[in-house]
Amino acid sequence: MTVSFHKYGDYFPGTGDIKDIGAKSGKYYAVNFPLHSGMDDESYESIFKPVIEKVMETFCPTAVVLQCGADSLTGDRLGCFNVTTRGHGECVRFVKGFGLPMLVVGGGGYRIRNVSRAWAYETSILVNQEVSNNIPYNDYFEFYSPDFKLHLVPDKDLKNDNSKEIKIFENLRTITGAPSVQMQQAPPARMLREENEDAADPDSRTENNGKHQHEAEFYHDEQDQDNNDEAENEGNENAAPDVVPMDVDN
């Protein structure tokens, strides 16, 4: 069983639609939940918790691999969600509460100072260790200015375009539990979309309103690989183009 909460649109062309539920013997064992821009802590938890709880109830897994993609954090360079470190960590805490063996790994994330914040906080949850909101002095201390805090504050100006969905629960009702038979042939990597498309076009890329330049950007010279404007102003014709994510989680 795989469960994915990710950005709605063309980040993963041909995949990730809510109707992509697996094929053949694996049908209904893939759960995709596309999310729109501006997803905040409250909205994310209201989706994540009931979906995961239903998956646990119907599939009865014996172990969990949890990927904590940090490009869902507020202020990410490429992501356009508004989830804070506390919201991220609450999802880890919720899955941990089922008492199953867990393998927790990282994922996407394009503002490194926030990636390190999230993974430090989530590690503290996993090992039952309280941590201070004040970041201790270290070699990269100035990297976390201006507040030098562990937890992020959501962008109050970022609109939340998400609404509640029930389609996934309809799909989960068809699952009888974790397979206990021998391994079957894996479903094909590419699957045809069903003719009944969503009301909105999932391949229409939405505006990335959450991307902005942080005042504590660490590099301000030639080491800044994503400062194309400065390179162009200096007449550097070899400046690297903007990177568009194609196969990383969101």
mmCIF file of C-alpha atoms in Angstrom:
data_model
loop_
_atom_site.group_PDB
_atom_site.id
_atom_site.type_symbol
_atom_site.label_atom_id
_atom_site.label_comp_id
_atom_site.label_asym_id
_atom_site.label_seq_id
_atom_site.Cartn_x
_atom_site.Cartn_y
_atom_site.Cartn_z
ATOM 1 C CA MET A 1 0.000 0.000 0.000
ATOM 2 C CA THR A 2 1.329 3.447 -0.930
ATOM 3 C CA VAL A 3 -0.154 6.750 0.232
ATOM 4 C CA SER A 4 0.882 10.105 -1.221
ATOM 5 C CA PHE A 5 -0.070 13.663 -0.279
ATOM 6 C CA HIS A 6 1.358 15.989 -2.909
ATOM 7 C CA LYS A 7 0.959 19.168 -4.983
ATOM 8 C CA TYR A 8 -1.887 19.079 -7.482
ATOM 9 C CA GLY A 9 -0.820 19.818 -11.081
ATOM 10 C CA ASP A 10 1.953 18.856 -13.499
ATOM 11 C CA TYR A 11 4.829 18.268 -11.069
ATOM 12 C CA PHE A 12 4.487 14.530 -11.833
ATOM 13 C CA PRO A 13 2.987 14.379 -15.350
ATOM 14 C CA GLY A 14 0.684 11.391 -15.823
ATOM 15 C CA THR A 15 0.670 10.393 -12.140
ATOM 16 C CA GLY A 16 -0.715 11.422 -8.776
ATOM 17 C CA ASP A 17 -4.345 11.964 -9.743
ATOM 18 C CA ILE A 18 -6.917 11.007 -7.110
ATOM 19 C CA LYS A 19 -8.190 8.379 -9.578
ATOM 20 C CA ASP A 20 -4.744 6.729 -9.874
ATOM 21 C CA ILE A 21 -5.495 3.832 -7.530
ATOM 22 C CA GLY A 22 -3.280 1.045 -8.862
ATOM 23 C CA ALA A 23 -3.881 -1.648 -11.467
ATOM 24 C CA LYS A 24 -4.692 -5.369 -11.722
ATOM 25 C CA SER A 25 -3.909 -7.142 -8.433
ATOM 26 C CA GLY A 26 -2.677 -3.842 -6.996
ATOM 27 C CA LYS A 27 -5.879 -1.931 -7.691
ATOM 28 C CA TYR A 28 -6.995 0.206 -4.734
ATOM 29 C CA TYR A 29 -3.603 -0.232 -3.048
ATOM 30 C CA ALA A 30 -2.377 3.201 -4.194
ATOM 31 C CA VAL A 31 -3.871 6.249 -2.489
ATOM 32 C CA ASN A 32 -3.159 9.654 -4.058
ATOM 33 C CA PHE A 33 -4.315 12.890 -2.469
ATOM 34 C CA PRO A 34 -3.519 15.955 -4.650
ATOM 35 C CA LEU A 35 -3.438 19.206 -2.693
ATOM 36 C CA HIS A 36 -3.800 22.784 -3.905
ATOM 37 C CA SER A 37 -1.698 25.835 -3.082
ATOM 38 C CA GLY A 38 -1.763 27.409 0.366
ATOM 39 C CA MET A 39 -2.277 24.200 2.380
ATOM 40 C CA ASP A 40 -1.835 25.110 6.061
ATOM 41 C CA ASP A 41 -1.410 23.082 9.261
ATOM 42 C CA GLU A 42 -5.096 22.826 10.142
ATOM 43 C CA SER A 43 -6.193 21.819 6.643
ATOM 44 C CA TYR A 44 -3.344 19.349 6.219
ATOM 45 C CA GLU A 45 -3.998 17.609 9.519
ATOM 46 C CA SER A 46 -7.747 17.447 8.785
ATOM 47 C CA ILE A 47 -6.889 15.464 5.645
ATOM 48 C CA PHE A 48 -3.804 13.529 6.717
ATOM 49 C CA LYS A 49 -5.123 12.106 9.981
ATOM 50 C CA PRO A 50 -8.457 10.611 8.823
ATOM 51 C CA VAL A 51 -6.908 9.218 5.631
ATOM 52 C CA ILE A 52 -4.009 7.565 7.465
ATOM 53 C CA GLU A 53 -6.348 6.283 10.180
ATOM 54 C CA LYS A 54 -8.596 4.704 7.543
ATOM 55 C CA VAL A 55 -5.600 3.168 5.768
ATOM 56 C CA MET A 56 -4.406 1.646 9.038
ATOM 57 C CA GLU A 57 -7.881 0.306 9.744
ATOM 58 C CA THR A 58 -8.463 -1.265 6.322
ATOM 59 C CA PHE A 59 -4.964 -2.344 5.276
ATOM 60 C CA CYS A 60 -3.533 -3.319 8.701
ATOM 61 C CA PRO A 61 0.167 -2.797 7.837
ATOM 62 C CA THR A 62 2.928 -4.335 9.928
ATOM 63 C CA ALA A 63 5.448 -1.531 9.242
ATOM 64 C CA VAL A 64 5.502 2.027 7.880
ATOM 65 C CA VAL A 65 7.999 3.877 5.673
ATOM 66 C CA LEU A 66 7.356 7.596 6.196
ATOM 67 C CA GLN A 67 8.895 10.112 3.794
ATOM 68 C CA CYS A 68 8.942 13.649 5.195
ATOM 69 C CA GLY A 69 9.220 15.853 2.108
ATOM 70 C CA ALA A 70 10.098 19.348 3.327
ATOM 71 C CA ASP A 71 9.049 21.243 0.200
ATOM 72 C CA SER A 72 5.579 21.433 1.748
ATOM 73 C CA LEU A 73 6.925 23.880 4.351
ATOM 74 C CA THR A 74 5.952 27.533 4.235
ATOM 75 C CA GLY A 75 8.476 29.697 2.384
ATOM 76 C CA ASP A 76 9.943 26.888 0.269
ATOM 77 C CA ARG A 77 11.647 28.048 -2.950
ATOM 78 C CA LEU A 78 9.616 25.772 -5.214
ATOM 79 C CA GLY A 79 6.734 24.579 -3.060
ATOM 80 C CA CYS A 80 3.617 26.680 -2.495
ATOM 81 C CA PHE A 81 2.171 25.191 0.703
ATOM 82 C CA ASN A 82 1.944 26.966 4.055
ATOM 83 C CA VAL A 83 2.652 24.087 6.469
ATOM 84 C CA THR A 84 4.878 24.866 9.467
ATOM 85 C CA THR A 85 7.372 22.678 11.299
ATOM 86 C CA ARG A 86 4.748 22.053 13.978
ATOM 87 C CA GLY A 87 2.237 20.821 11.401
ATOM 88 C CA HIS A 88 4.871 18.623 9.779
ATOM 89 C CA GLY A 89 5.867 17.192 13.123
ATOM 90 C CA GLU A 90 2.277 16.525 14.170
ATOM 91 C CA CYS A 91 1.887 14.164 11.204
ATOM 92 C CA VAL A 92 5.000 12.260 12.289
ATOM 93 C CA ARG A 93 3.660 12.108 15.848
ATOM 94 C CA PHE A 94 0.310 10.796 14.593
ATOM 95 C CA VAL A 95 1.846 7.950 12.569
ATOM 96 C CA LYS A 96 4.207 7.119 15.447
ATOM 97 C CA GLY A 97 1.165 6.775 17.697
ATOM 98 C CA PHE A 98 0.066 3.583 15.917
ATOM 99 C CA GLY A 99 3.034 1.804 17.514
ATOM 100 C CA LEU A 100 4.266 0.144 14.314
ATOM 101 C CA PRO A 101 7.919 -0.220 13.279
ATOM 102 C CA MET A 102 8.847 2.905 11.289
ATOM 103 C CA LEU A 103 11.534 3.834 8.783
ATOM 104 C CA VAL A 104 11.518 7.641 8.489
ATOM 105 C CA VAL A 105 13.373 9.302 5.616
ATOM 106 C CA GLY A 106 13.707 12.786 4.162
ATOM 107 C CA GLY A 107 12.472 14.072 0.831
ATOM 108 C CA GLY A 108 12.263 17.278 -1.183
ATOM 109 C CA GLY A 109 12.941 20.709 0.262
ATOM 110 C CA TYR A 110 14.525 23.742 -1.393
ATOM 111 C CA ARG A 111 15.152 26.129 1.475
ATOM 112 C CA ILE A 112 17.819 24.291 3.426
ATOM 113 C CA ARG A 113 17.479 26.254 6.669
ATOM 114 C CA ASN A 114 13.853 25.137 6.905
ATOM 115 C CA VAL A 115 14.599 21.551 5.889
ATOM 116 C CA SER A 116 17.058 21.269 8.772
ATOM 117 C CA ARG A 117 14.514 22.803 11.141
ATOM 118 C CA ALA A 118 11.825 20.304 10.148
ATOM 119 C CA TRP A 119 14.008 17.213 10.277
ATOM 120 C CA ALA A 120 15.551 18.222 13.606
ATOM 121 C CA TYR A 121 12.096 18.687 15.120
ATOM 122 C CA GLU A 122 10.737 15.443 13.654
ATOM 123 C CA THR A 123 13.772 13.527 14.893
ATOM 124 C CA SER A 124 13.118 14.878 18.393
ATOM 125 C CA ILE A 125 9.545 13.569 18.181
ATOM 126 C CA LEU A 126 10.695 10.132 17.063
ATOM 127 C CA VAL A 127 13.208 9.797 19.911
ATOM 128 C CA ASN A 128 10.901 11.390 22.532
ATOM 129 C CA GLN A 129 13.269 14.291 23.184
ATOM 130 C CA GLU A 130 12.002 17.796 23.945
ATOM 131 C CA VAL A 131 13.881 20.549 22.086
ATOM 132 C CA SER A 132 13.947 24.304 22.615
ATOM 133 C CA ASN A 133 12.473 26.708 20.096
ATOM 134 C CA ASN A 134 15.688 28.728 20.410
ATOM 135 C CA ILE A 135 18.331 27.481 17.992
ATOM 136 C CA PRO A 136 21.630 26.942 19.851
ATOM 137 C CA TYR A 137 24.720 28.808 18.679
ATOM 138 C CA ASN A 138 26.661 26.922 15.994
ATOM 139 C CA ASP A 139 28.843 27.526 12.928
ATOM 140 C CA TYR A 140 25.754 28.290 10.824
ATOM 141 C CA PHE A 141 23.891 30.324 13.413
ATOM 142 C CA GLU A 142 23.466 33.415 11.180
ATOM 143 C CA PHE A 143 21.829 31.157 8.611
ATOM 144 C CA TYR A 144 18.689 31.136 10.805
ATOM 145 C CA SER A 145 18.240 34.892 11.150
ATOM 146 C CA PRO A 146 16.344 37.046 11.822
ATOM 147 C CA ASP A 147 14.539 35.182 14.626
ATOM 148 C CA PHE A 148 16.894 32.217 15.231
ATOM 149 C CA LYS A 149 13.911 30.029 16.110
ATOM 150 C CA LEU A 150 13.249 26.361 15.375
ATOM 151 C CA HIS A 151 9.600 26.722 14.405
ATOM 152 C CA LEU A 152 8.304 28.519 11.334
ATOM 153 C CA VAL A 153 5.483 31.053 11.178
ATOM 154 C CA PRO A 154 2.902 30.614 8.384
ATOM 155 C CA ASP A 155 2.520 33.253 5.683
ATOM 156 C CA LYS A 156 -0.675 35.092 6.655
ATOM 157 C CA ASP A 157 -1.064 36.474 3.117
ATOM 158 C CA LEU A 158 -0.992 33.095 1.329
ATOM 159 C CA LYS A 159 -4.486 31.998 0.299
ATOM 160 C CA ASN A 160 -5.558 28.420 1.062
ATOM 161 C CA ASP A 161 -7.150 26.953 -2.087
ATOM 162 C CA ASN A 162 -7.981 23.554 -0.579
ATOM 163 C CA SER A 163 -11.371 22.007 0.166
ATOM 164 C CA LYS A 164 -12.334 18.686 1.772
ATOM 165 C CA GLU A 165 -12.492 15.505 -0.325
ATOM 166 C CA ILE A 166 -14.315 12.208 0.302
ATOM 167 C CA LYS A 167 -13.409 10.270 -2.856
ATOM 168 C CA ILE A 168 -10.443 8.554 -1.181
ATOM 169 C CA PHE A 169 -12.658 7.042 1.512
ATOM 170 C CA GLU A 170 -14.867 5.573 -1.190
ATOM 171 C CA ASN A 171 -11.801 3.873 -2.681
ATOM 172 C CA LEU A 172 -10.595 2.601 0.703
ATOM 173 C CA ARG A 173 -13.902 0.837 1.339
ATOM 174 C CA THR A 174 -12.944 -1.724 -1.324
ATOM 175 C CA ILE A 175 -9.779 -2.839 0.513
ATOM 176 C CA THR A 176 -10.038 -6.057 2.516
ATOM 177 C CA GLY A 177 -6.665 -5.879 4.252
ATOM 178 C CA ALA A 178 -2.975 -6.441 3.698
ATOM 179 C CA PRO A 179 -2.297 -9.273 1.216
ATOM 180 C CA SER A 180 -1.036 -12.449 2.876
ATOM 181 C CA VAL A 181 -0.344 -14.363 -0.332
ATOM 182 C CA GLN A 182 2.813 -14.697 -2.400
ATOM 183 C CA MET A 183 4.197 -11.740 -4.324
ATOM 184 C CA GLN A 184 2.377 -10.909 -7.544
ATOM 185 C CA GLN A 185 3.620 -9.269 -10.709
ATOM 186 C CA ALA A 186 4.103 -5.524 -10.145
ATOM 187 C CA PRO A 187 1.633 -3.225 -11.915
ATOM 188 C CA PRO A 188 2.957 -1.432 -15.019
ATOM 189 C CA ALA A 189 4.806 1.805 -14.365
ATOM 190 C CA ARG A 190 2.512 3.813 -16.604
ATOM 191 C CA MET A 191 -1.285 3.624 -16.382
ATOM 192 C CA LEU A 192 -3.903 5.169 -18.660
ATOM 193 C CA ARG A 193 -6.051 7.827 -17.106
ATOM 194 C CA GLU A 194 -9.758 7.166 -16.786
ATOM 195 C CA GLU A 195 -11.977 9.074 -19.177
ATOM 196 C CA ASN A 196 -13.787 10.853 -16.392
ATOM 197 C CA GLU A 197 -11.316 13.643 -15.576
ATOM 198 C CA ASP A 198 -11.498 15.937 -12.581
ATOM 199 C CA ALA A 199 -13.416 19.186 -12.911
ATOM 200 C CA ALA A 200 -10.117 21.053 -12.832
ATOM 201 C CA ASP A 201 -7.317 20.211 -15.234
ATOM 202 C CA PRO A 202 -4.596 18.417 -13.184
ATOM 203 C CA ASP A 203 -2.000 19.185 -15.868
ATOM 204 C CA SER A 204 -2.540 22.921 -15.667
ATOM 205 C CA ARG A 205 0.318 24.312 -13.616
ATOM 206 C CA THR A 206 -0.816 26.673 -10.890
ATOM 207 C CA GLU A 207 0.892 29.847 -9.806
ATOM 208 C CA ASN A 208 3.611 29.323 -7.206
ATOM 209 C CA ASN A 209 2.546 32.092 -4.840
ATOM 210 C CA GLY A 210 4.511 30.700 -1.919
ATOM 211 C CA LYS A 211 7.980 31.221 -3.395
ATOM 212 C CA HIS A 212 9.911 34.210 -2.122
ATOM 213 C CA GLN A 213 13.422 35.337 -1.251
ATOM 214 C CA HIS A 214 14.225 35.124 2.454
ATOM 215 C CA GLU A 215 16.089 38.055 4.010
ATOM 216 C CA ALA A 216 18.618 35.655 5.567
ATOM 217 C CA GLU A 217 19.723 34.085 2.282
ATOM 218 C CA PHE A 218 23.106 32.578 3.140
ATOM 219 C CA TYR A 219 24.993 33.139 -0.120
ATOM 220 C CA HIS A 220 25.124 36.518 -1.824
ATOM 221 C CA ASP A 221 28.001 35.941 -4.246
ATOM 222 C CA GLU A 222 29.011 33.581 -7.039
ATOM 223 C CA GLN A 223 28.243 30.608 -4.767
ATOM 224 C CA ASP A 224 24.530 31.441 -4.958
ATOM 225 C CA GLN A 225 23.453 28.990 -7.646
ATOM 226 C CA ASP A 226 19.885 30.266 -7.844
ATOM 227 C CA ASN A 227 20.515 34.012 -8.046
ATOM 228 C CA ASN A 228 20.027 34.295 -11.816
ATOM 229 C CA ASP A 229 18.970 37.941 -11.761
ATOM 230 C CA GLU A 230 22.324 39.020 -10.358
ATOM 231 C CA ALA A 231 24.213 36.881 -12.855
ATOM 232 C CA GLU A 232 22.260 38.353 -15.760
ATOM 233 C CA ASN A 233 22.855 41.896 -14.547
ATOM 234 C CA GLU A 234 26.573 41.223 -14.603
ATOM 235 C CA GLY A 235 26.369 39.999 -18.182
ATOM 236 C CA ASN A 236 27.020 36.380 -17.332
ATOM 237 C CA GLU A 237 25.592 34.448 -20.268
ATOM 238 C CA ASN A 238 26.334 31.104 -18.632
ATOM 239 C CA ALA A 239 24.019 31.615 -15.655
ATOM 240 C CA ALA A 240 22.139 28.435 -14.822
ATOM 241 C CA PRO A 241 18.395 28.436 -15.677
ATOM 242 C CA ASP A 242 15.695 28.063 -13.058
ATOM 243 C CA VAL A 243 15.197 24.464 -12.010
ATOM 244 C CA VAL A 244 11.744 22.909 -12.411
ATOM 245 C CA PRO A 245 11.053 19.829 -10.203
ATOM 246 C CA MET A 246 10.112 16.795 -12.254
ATOM 247 C CA ASP A 247 10.523 13.730 -10.079
ATOM 248 C CA VAL A 248 10.776 14.849 -6.482
ATOM 249 C CA ASP A 249 7.948 14.713 -3.966
ATOM 250 C CA ASN A 250 5.934 17.715 -2.958
#
